[in-house]
CSV table of C-alpha atoms in Angstrom, one decimal:
chain,number,residue,atom,x,y,z
U,28,MET,CA,0.1,0.0,0.0
U,29,ILE,CA,1.4,3.4,-0.9
U,30,ALA,CA,1.7,5.9,2.3
U,31,HIS,CA,-0.2,9.1,1.6
U,32,ARG,CA,2.6,11.9,0.3
U,33,THR,CA,3.0,15.4,0.2
U,34,ILE,CA,4.1,16.2,-3.3
U,35,GLU,CA,5.5,19.9,-4.0
U,36,LEU,CA,4.9,20.6,-7.7
U,37,ILE,CA,7.6,22.9,-9.6
U,38,ALA,CA,7.7,24.3,-13.0
U,39,PRO,CA,11.8,25.1,-13.7
U,40,SER,CA,11.0,24.8,-17.5
U,41,GLY,CA,7.9,24.7,-20.1
U,42,TYR,CA,4.6,25.5,-19.3
U,43,PRO,CA,1.6,22.7,-19.5
U,44,HIS,CA,-0.2,23.4,-22.5
U,45,ASP,CA,-3.3,21.2,-21.6
U,46,PRO,CA,-5.1,22.0,-18.6
U,47,ALA,CA,-6.8,18.8,-18.9
U,48,VAL,CA,-3.7,16.8,-18.3
U,49,VAL,CA,-3.4,18.9,-15.4
U,50,HIS,CA,-6.4,18.2,-14.3
U,51,ARG,CA,-5.5,14.0,-14.9
U,52,ALA,CA,-2.7,13.8,-12.9
U,53,LEU,CA,-4.0,16.1,-9.8
U,54,GLY,CA,-6.8,14.0,-10.0
U,55,ARG,CA,-4.9,10.6,-9.7
U,56,LEU,CA,-2.3,11.8,-7.2
U,57,GLN,CA,-4.8,13.2,-5.0
U,58,ALA,CA,-7.2,9.8,-5.3
U,59,GLN,CA,-4.4,8.3,-4.3
U,60,GLY,CA,-4.8,10.2,-0.9
U,61,HIS,CA,-1.5,12.5,-1.6
U,62,ARG,CA,-1.6,16.0,-0.7
U,63,VAL,CA,-0.4,18.1,-3.9
U,64,THR,CA,1.0,21.7,-3.3
U,65,GLY,CA,2.2,24.4,-5.4
U,66,VAL,CA,-0.5,23.7,-8.0
U,67,HIS,CA,0.1,27.3,-8.9
U,68,ALA,CA,3.5,25.9,-10.8
U,69,THR,CA,1.3,24.5,-13.4
U,70,GLU,CA,-0.6,28.1,-14.5
U,71,ARG,CA,1.9,30.5,-14.7
U,72,ARG,CA,3.1,32.2,-18.3
U,73,TYR,CA,5.8,33.6,-19.8
U,74,GLN,CA,6.8,33.2,-23.3
U,75,ARG,CA,7.3,29.5,-23.3
U,76,PHE,CA,8.0,29.0,-20.1
U,77,ALA,CA,6.3,28.2,-16.6
U,78,GLY,CA,7.3,31.7,-15.6
U,79,THR,CA,9.9,34.2,-15.6
U,80,ASP,CA,13.7,32.9,-14.5
U,81,GLY,CA,13.4,34.8,-11.5
U,82,GLU,CA,9.7,33.0,-10.7
U,83,ARG,CA,11.1,29.7,-11.7
U,84,ALA,CA,14.3,30.1,-9.5
U,85,ALA,CA,12.4,31.3,-6.8
U,86,GLU,CA,10.3,28.7,-6.6
U,87,LEU,CA,13.1,25.9,-6.1
U,88,ASN,CA,15.2,28.4,-3.7
U,89,HIS,CA,11.8,28.5,-1.3
U,90,LEU,CA,13.0,25.0,-0.3
U,91,ALA,CA,15.8,26.4,1.5
U,92,ASP,CA,13.8,28.5,3.9
U,93,PRO,CA,13.7,26.9,7.2
U,94,SER,CA,10.5,28.5,8.2
U,95,LYS,CA,8.7,26.4,5.3
U,96,PRO,CA,7.7,22.7,6.2
U,97,LEU,CA,9.7,20.2,3.7
U,98,PRO,CA,7.4,18.2,1.3
U,99,ASP,CA,8.0,14.5,0.8
U,100,ILE,CA,8.3,14.5,-3.1
U,101,VAL,CA,9.6,17.9,-5.5
U,102,LEU,CA,7.9,16.8,-8.7
U,103,SER,CA,8.8,18.1,-11.8
U,104,VAL,CA,5.4,19.7,-14.2
U,105,ARG,CA,7.5,19.1,-17.3
U,106,GLY,CA,10.4,19.2,-19.5
U,107,GLY,CA,10.6,21.4,-22.5
U,108,TYR,CA,13.5,23.8,-21.9
U,109,GLY,CA,14.3,26.9,-19.4
U,110,ALA,CA,16.0,25.3,-16.8
U,111,VAL,CA,19.3,26.3,-17.4
U,112,ARG,CA,18.4,29.9,-17.5
U,113,ILE,CA,17.8,29.8,-13.7
U,114,LEU,CA,20.8,27.5,-12.8
U,115,HIS,CA,23.1,30.6,-11.9
U,116,GLY,CA,19.9,32.3,-9.6
U,117,LEU,CA,19.5,28.7,-7.3
U,118,ASP,CA,20.9,29.2,-3.9
U,119,TYR,CA,23.2,26.2,-3.5
U,120,GLU,CA,24.3,27.0,-0.1
U,121,GLY,CA,20.6,27.4,1.4
U,122,LEU,CA,19.5,24.1,-0.3
U,123,GLN,CA,22.3,22.4,0.8
U,124,ARG,CA,22.2,23.7,4.7
U,125,ARG,CA,18.2,22.6,4.4
U,126,LEU,CA,18.5,19.5,2.2
U,127,THR,CA,21.5,17.5,3.4
U,128,ASP,CA,20.4,14.6,4.9
U,129,LYS,CA,17.0,15.2,4.6
U,130,PRO,CA,14.6,12.3,2.6
U,131,VAL,CA,13.0,15.0,-0.1
U,132,ALA,CA,12.6,13.5,-3.1
U,133,PHE,CA,13.4,15.7,-6.5
U,134,VAL,CA,11.9,13.9,-9.2
U,135,GLY,CA,12.1,14.6,-13.2
U,136,HIS,CA,13.8,13.6,-16.5
U,137,SER,CA,14.7,15.7,-19.6
U,138,ASP,CA,15.2,19.2,-19.1
U,139,PHE,CA,15.3,18.9,-15.5
U,140,THR,CA,18.4,16.5,-15.8
U,141,ALA,CA,20.1,20.4,-15.8
U,142,ILE,CA,18.6,20.9,-12.3
U,143,GLN,CA,19.7,17.8,-11.2
U,144,MET,CA,23.3,17.7,-12.2
U,145,ALA,CA,23.2,21.4,-10.5
U,146,LEU,CA,22.2,20.3,-7.5
U,147,LEU,CA,24.9,17.3,-7.4
U,148,ALA,CA,27.7,19.5,-8.4
U,149,ARG,CA,27.0,22.2,-6.6
U,150,ALA,CA,25.1,21.3,-3.2
U,151,GLY,CA,25.7,17.3,-3.3
U,152,LEU,CA,22.4,16.7,-3.0
U,153,LYS,CA,20.9,13.7,-4.8
U,154,SER,CA,17.4,13.2,-6.7
U,155,PHE,CA,15.4,10.8,-9.1
U,156,GLY,CA,15.4,10.6,-12.5
U,157,GLY,CA,12.1,9.8,-13.0
U,158,PRO,CA,8.6,10.4,-14.0
U,159,MET,CA,6.6,14.0,-14.5
U,160,LEU,CA,3.4,15.1,-13.7
U,161,MET,CA,2.3,15.4,-17.3
U,162,SER,CA,3.9,13.1,-19.2
U,163,ASP,CA,3.5,10.3,-16.5
U,164,PHE,CA,1.0,10.8,-14.1
U,165,GLY,CA,-1.1,12.8,-16.6
U,166,ALA,CA,-0.8,10.2,-19.6
U,167,ASP,CA,-4.0,9.0,-21.5
U,168,GLU,CA,-3.2,5.3,-19.8
U,169,LEU,CA,-1.4,5.4,-16.4
U,170,SER,CA,1.9,2.9,-16.6
U,171,ASP,CA,1.7,0.3,-14.0
U,172,PHE,CA,5.4,-0.7,-14.2
U,173,THR,CA,6.3,3.1,-14.4
U,174,MET,CA,4.2,3.8,-11.0
U,175,LYS,CA,5.8,0.2,-9.6
U,176,HIS,CA,9.5,1.5,-10.6
U,177,PHE,CA,8.5,4.8,-9.2
U,178,TRP,CA,7.6,3.9,-5.6
U,179,GLU,CA,10.1,1.3,-5.1
U,180,ALA,CA,13.0,3.7,-5.9
U,181,LEU,CA,11.8,6.4,-3.5
U,182,THR,CA,10.8,3.6,-0.7
U,183,SER,CA,13.6,1.1,-0.7
U,184,PRO,CA,17.4,1.5,0.5
U,185,THR,CA,18.3,-0.9,-2.1
U,186,PHE,CA,16.4,-1.9,-5.5
U,187,THR,CA,17.6,-4.0,-8.3
U,188,LEU,CA,16.5,-3.7,-11.8
U,189,THR,CA,17.1,-6.7,-14.2
U,190,SER,CA,16.9,-6.6,-18.2
U,191,ARG,CA,17.0,-9.8,-20.2
U,192,ALA,CA,18.1,-7.3,-23.3
U,193,PRO,CA,21.4,-9.3,-24.6
U,194,GLN,CA,24.5,-7.4,-24.1
U,195,ALA,CA,27.4,-7.1,-26.6
U,196,GLN,CA,29.6,-6.5,-24.0
U,197,SER,CA,30.3,-7.7,-20.4
U,198,ALA,CA,30.5,-5.7,-17.3
U,199,ASN,CA,31.1,-5.9,-13.8
U,200,VAL,CA,31.8,-2.6,-12.5
U,201,SER,CA,30.5,-0.1,-9.3
U,202,GLY,CA,30.5,3.5,-9.3
U,203,VAL,CA,28.2,6.7,-8.8
U,204,LEU,CA,25.3,6.5,-10.9
U,205,TRP,CA,24.6,9.6,-12.7
U,206,GLY,CA,23.4,11.2,-15.8
U,207,GLY,CA,19.8,12.2,-17.4
U,208,ASN,CA,19.2,13.7,-21.2
U,209,LEU,CA,21.9,13.4,-23.4
U,210,ALA,CA,21.3,16.9,-25.0
U,211,VAL,CA,21.3,18.4,-21.5
U,212,MET,CA,23.9,17.0,-20.4
U,213,ALA,CA,26.5,17.8,-23.1
U,214,SER,CA,25.2,21.6,-23.0
U,215,LEU,CA,26.6,21.6,-19.6
U,216,VAL,CA,30.1,20.5,-20.3
U,217,GLY,CA,32.6,23.2,-19.4
U,218,THR,CA,30.4,24.9,-17.0
U,219,PRO,CA,30.5,24.7,-12.8
U,220,TYR,CA,27.1,22.5,-13.3
U,221,MET,CA,28.5,19.6,-14.5
U,222,PRO,CA,29.3,17.1,-11.7
U,223,PRO,CA,33.0,16.0,-11.6
U,224,VAL,CA,31.9,12.2,-11.2
U,225,GLU,CA,35.1,9.9,-11.1
U,226,ASP,CA,34.4,5.8,-11.7
U,227,GLY,CA,31.1,6.4,-12.3
U,228,ILE,CA,28.2,4.3,-14.4
U,229,LEU,CA,26.6,7.2,-16.8
U,230,PHE,CA,22.9,6.7,-18.2
U,231,LEU,CA,21.8,8.9,-21.0
U,232,GLU,CA,18.4,8.7,-22.8
U,233,ASP,CA,17.1,11.5,-25.6
U,234,VAL,CA,14.2,12.0,-27.4
U,235,ASN,CA,13.7,13.5,-31.4
U,236,GLU,CA,17.6,13.4,-32.0
U,237,GLN,CA,18.7,11.8,-35.3
U,238,PRO,CA,21.9,9.4,-35.0
U,239,PHE,CA,24.4,11.7,-35.9
U,240,ARG,CA,23.0,14.1,-33.6
U,241,VAL,CA,23.4,12.0,-30.5
U,242,GLU,CA,26.8,10.5,-31.9
U,243,ARG,CA,28.0,14.3,-31.8
U,244,MET,CA,27.0,14.6,-28.2
U,245,ILE,CA,28.1,11.5,-27.1
U,246,TYR,CA,31.3,12.8,-28.6
U,247,GLN,CA,31.1,15.8,-26.9
U,248,LEU,CA,31.3,14.1,-23.5
U,249,GLN,CA,34.2,12.0,-24.8
U,250,LEU,CA,36.3,14.8,-26.0
U,251,ALA,CA,35.8,16.7,-22.8
U,252,GLY,CA,37.1,13.6,-20.9
U,253,ILE,CA,34.2,12.6,-19.1
U,254,LEU,CA,33.4,9.6,-20.0
U,255,GLU,CA,37.2,8.3,-20.1
U,256,ARG,CA,36.7,8.7,-16.3
U,257,GLN,CA,33.3,6.7,-16.0
U,258,GLN,CA,33.5,2.7,-15.5
U,259,ALA,CA,30.2,1.9,-17.8
U,260,ILE,CA,27.7,4.0,-19.7
U,261,ILE,CA,24.2,2.6,-20.0
U,262,LEU,CA,21.8,3.6,-22.8
U,263,GLY,CA,18.3,4.4,-22.3
U,264,ASP,CA,15.6,5.0,-25.0
U,265,PHE,CA,16.3,7.2,-27.6
U,266,SER,CA,12.7,7.5,-28.7
U,267,GLY,CA,11.7,9.5,-32.0
U,268,SER,CA,15.0,8.8,-33.4
U,269,LYS,CA,14.6,8.8,-37.5
U,270,VAL,CA,16.9,7.5,-40.1
U,271,TYR,CA,16.5,8.9,-43.5
U,272,ASP,CA,17.9,7.7,-46.8
U,273,TYR,CA,20.9,10.1,-46.8
U,274,ASP,CA,22.1,8.3,-43.7
U,275,ASN,CA,22.7,5.2,-45.9
U,276,GLY,CA,22.2,2.6,-42.8
U,277,TYR,CA,23.8,4.7,-40.4
U,278,ASP,CA,21.1,4.6,-37.7
U,279,LEU,CA,21.2,3.9,-33.5
U,280,ARG,CA,22.8,0.4,-33.8
U,281,ALA,CA,26.2,1.8,-35.8
U,282,VAL,CA,26.1,5.1,-33.7
U,283,ILE,CA,26.4,2.9,-30.5
U,284,ASP,CA,29.1,0.8,-32.6
U,285,GLN,CA,30.9,3.3,-33.1
U,286,VAL,CA,30.8,5.0,-29.6
U,287,ARG,CA,32.2,1.5,-28.4
U,288,SER,CA,34.8,1.3,-30.4
U,289,VAL,CA,36.2,4.9,-28.9
U,290,VAL,CA,35.0,5.1,-25.2
U,291,GLY,CA,37.0,2.1,-24.1
U,292,ILE,CA,34.3,1.4,-21.5
U,293,PRO,CA,31.2,-1.2,-21.7
U,294,VAL,CA,28.4,0.4,-23.4
U,295,ILE,CA,25.4,-1.2,-22.2
U,296,THR,CA,22.3,-0.9,-24.2
U,297,GLY,CA,18.5,-1.2,-23.3
U,298,LEU,CA,17.7,0.6,-20.0
U,299,PRO,CA,13.8,1.3,-19.8
U,300,PHE,CA,14.1,5.2,-19.2
U,301,GLY,CA,13.7,8.3,-20.9
U,302,HIS,CA,10.7,9.5,-23.0
U,303,VAL,CA,8.7,6.4,-23.1
U,304,GLU,CA,5.5,5.1,-21.2
U,305,ASP,CA,7.2,2.6,-19.0
U,306,MET,CA,10.1,3.9,-17.7
U,307,VAL,CA,11.8,3.1,-14.2
U,308,THR,CA,13.3,5.7,-11.9
U,309,LEU,CA,16.9,5.8,-11.2
U,310,PRO,CA,18.6,7.4,-8.2
U,311,VAL,CA,20.7,10.3,-9.4
U,312,GLY,CA,24.0,10.2,-7.2
U,313,ALA,CA,23.5,7.0,-5.7
U,314,ASP,CA,26.0,3.8,-5.4
U,315,ALA,CA,25.3,1.2,-7.6
U,316,HIS,CA,26.8,-2.1,-8.9
U,317,LEU,CA,26.2,-3.1,-12.7
U,318,GLU,CA,26.9,-6.5,-14.0
U,319,ALA,CA,25.8,-7.1,-17.7
U,320,ASP,CA,26.6,-10.4,-20.2
U,321,ALA,CA,25.0,-11.8,-22.9
U,322,HIS,CA,22.2,-12.7,-21.0
U,323,GLY,CA,21.6,-9.1,-19.7
U,324,PHE,CA,21.9,-6.7,-17.1
U,325,ARG,CA,21.4,-6.5,-13.5
U,326,LEU,CA,22.1,-3.1,-11.9
U,327,THR,CA,21.8,-2.7,-8.2
U,328,VAL,CA,21.2,0.9,-6.5
U,329,THR,CA,21.7,1.7,-3.0
U,330,GLY,CA,23.3,4.7,-0.7
U,331,HIS,CA,20.4,7.1,-2.0
U,332,LEU,CA,17.7,8.8,0.3
U,333,HIS,CA,14.5,7.3,0.7
U,334,LEU,CA,11.3,7.8,2.1
U,335,SER,CA,10.2,6.1,4.9
């Protein structure tokens, strides 16, 4: 049975374009007995963003205020674009003082990756790559798979994800689990908001990117020296990636083969994470152990803050 939680909504990126989806998502959460706050975040509009840069930064910074009660879950409304515009305006010292060792789960993916990387790099705060209000809780059909993995990740001190997807490379490594949206990760290279993770297990996903764009962004991480410092890469879903006649057989499989030839570490595939209906939830900044072979892979995660 799912415990009743306080879920605070934040919208650091785009605004929700369909009020009906917002209503459906809120109704589902409330029907489960959760208390949802910050609903005004779904109503703000400024150009293509869910409010001005100042409004969106303040929404996160108020979590550093010791006079305000803390929620159990801080849930991103949606992705899009805009999080990078507020990174310089976040109160990292205040957030670190207030939230270190507190069981508050920041959850989201896509453009929310920028917030997650910045919180990890500047405040040492862990978060969760997982579902968002609009795309997941507000989906036409709520995914039992997504919900099961979401609550398991948020409430279990240790859990294991398994896949039967055959792997072309074997792995038996341990390290910090981190990552998210590839385009956002690439955009943070060379900034103070990219965590300096050593010996990590890096997971990546993206949406609507042609194979050559995926390869170019992975090369950016490689040429910046980030990939050579990791133990392994786990590739999630790259939904919406299209191959054209000009590509002449150059598809995502060819990209993965090329990446494997240059990075020097195992590249594991088949992680159900990204802009997909059925997705797992991954603690960002947790400790993980990855085993992979021709029969699939196992990813065991521990060391993340979890809800009691």
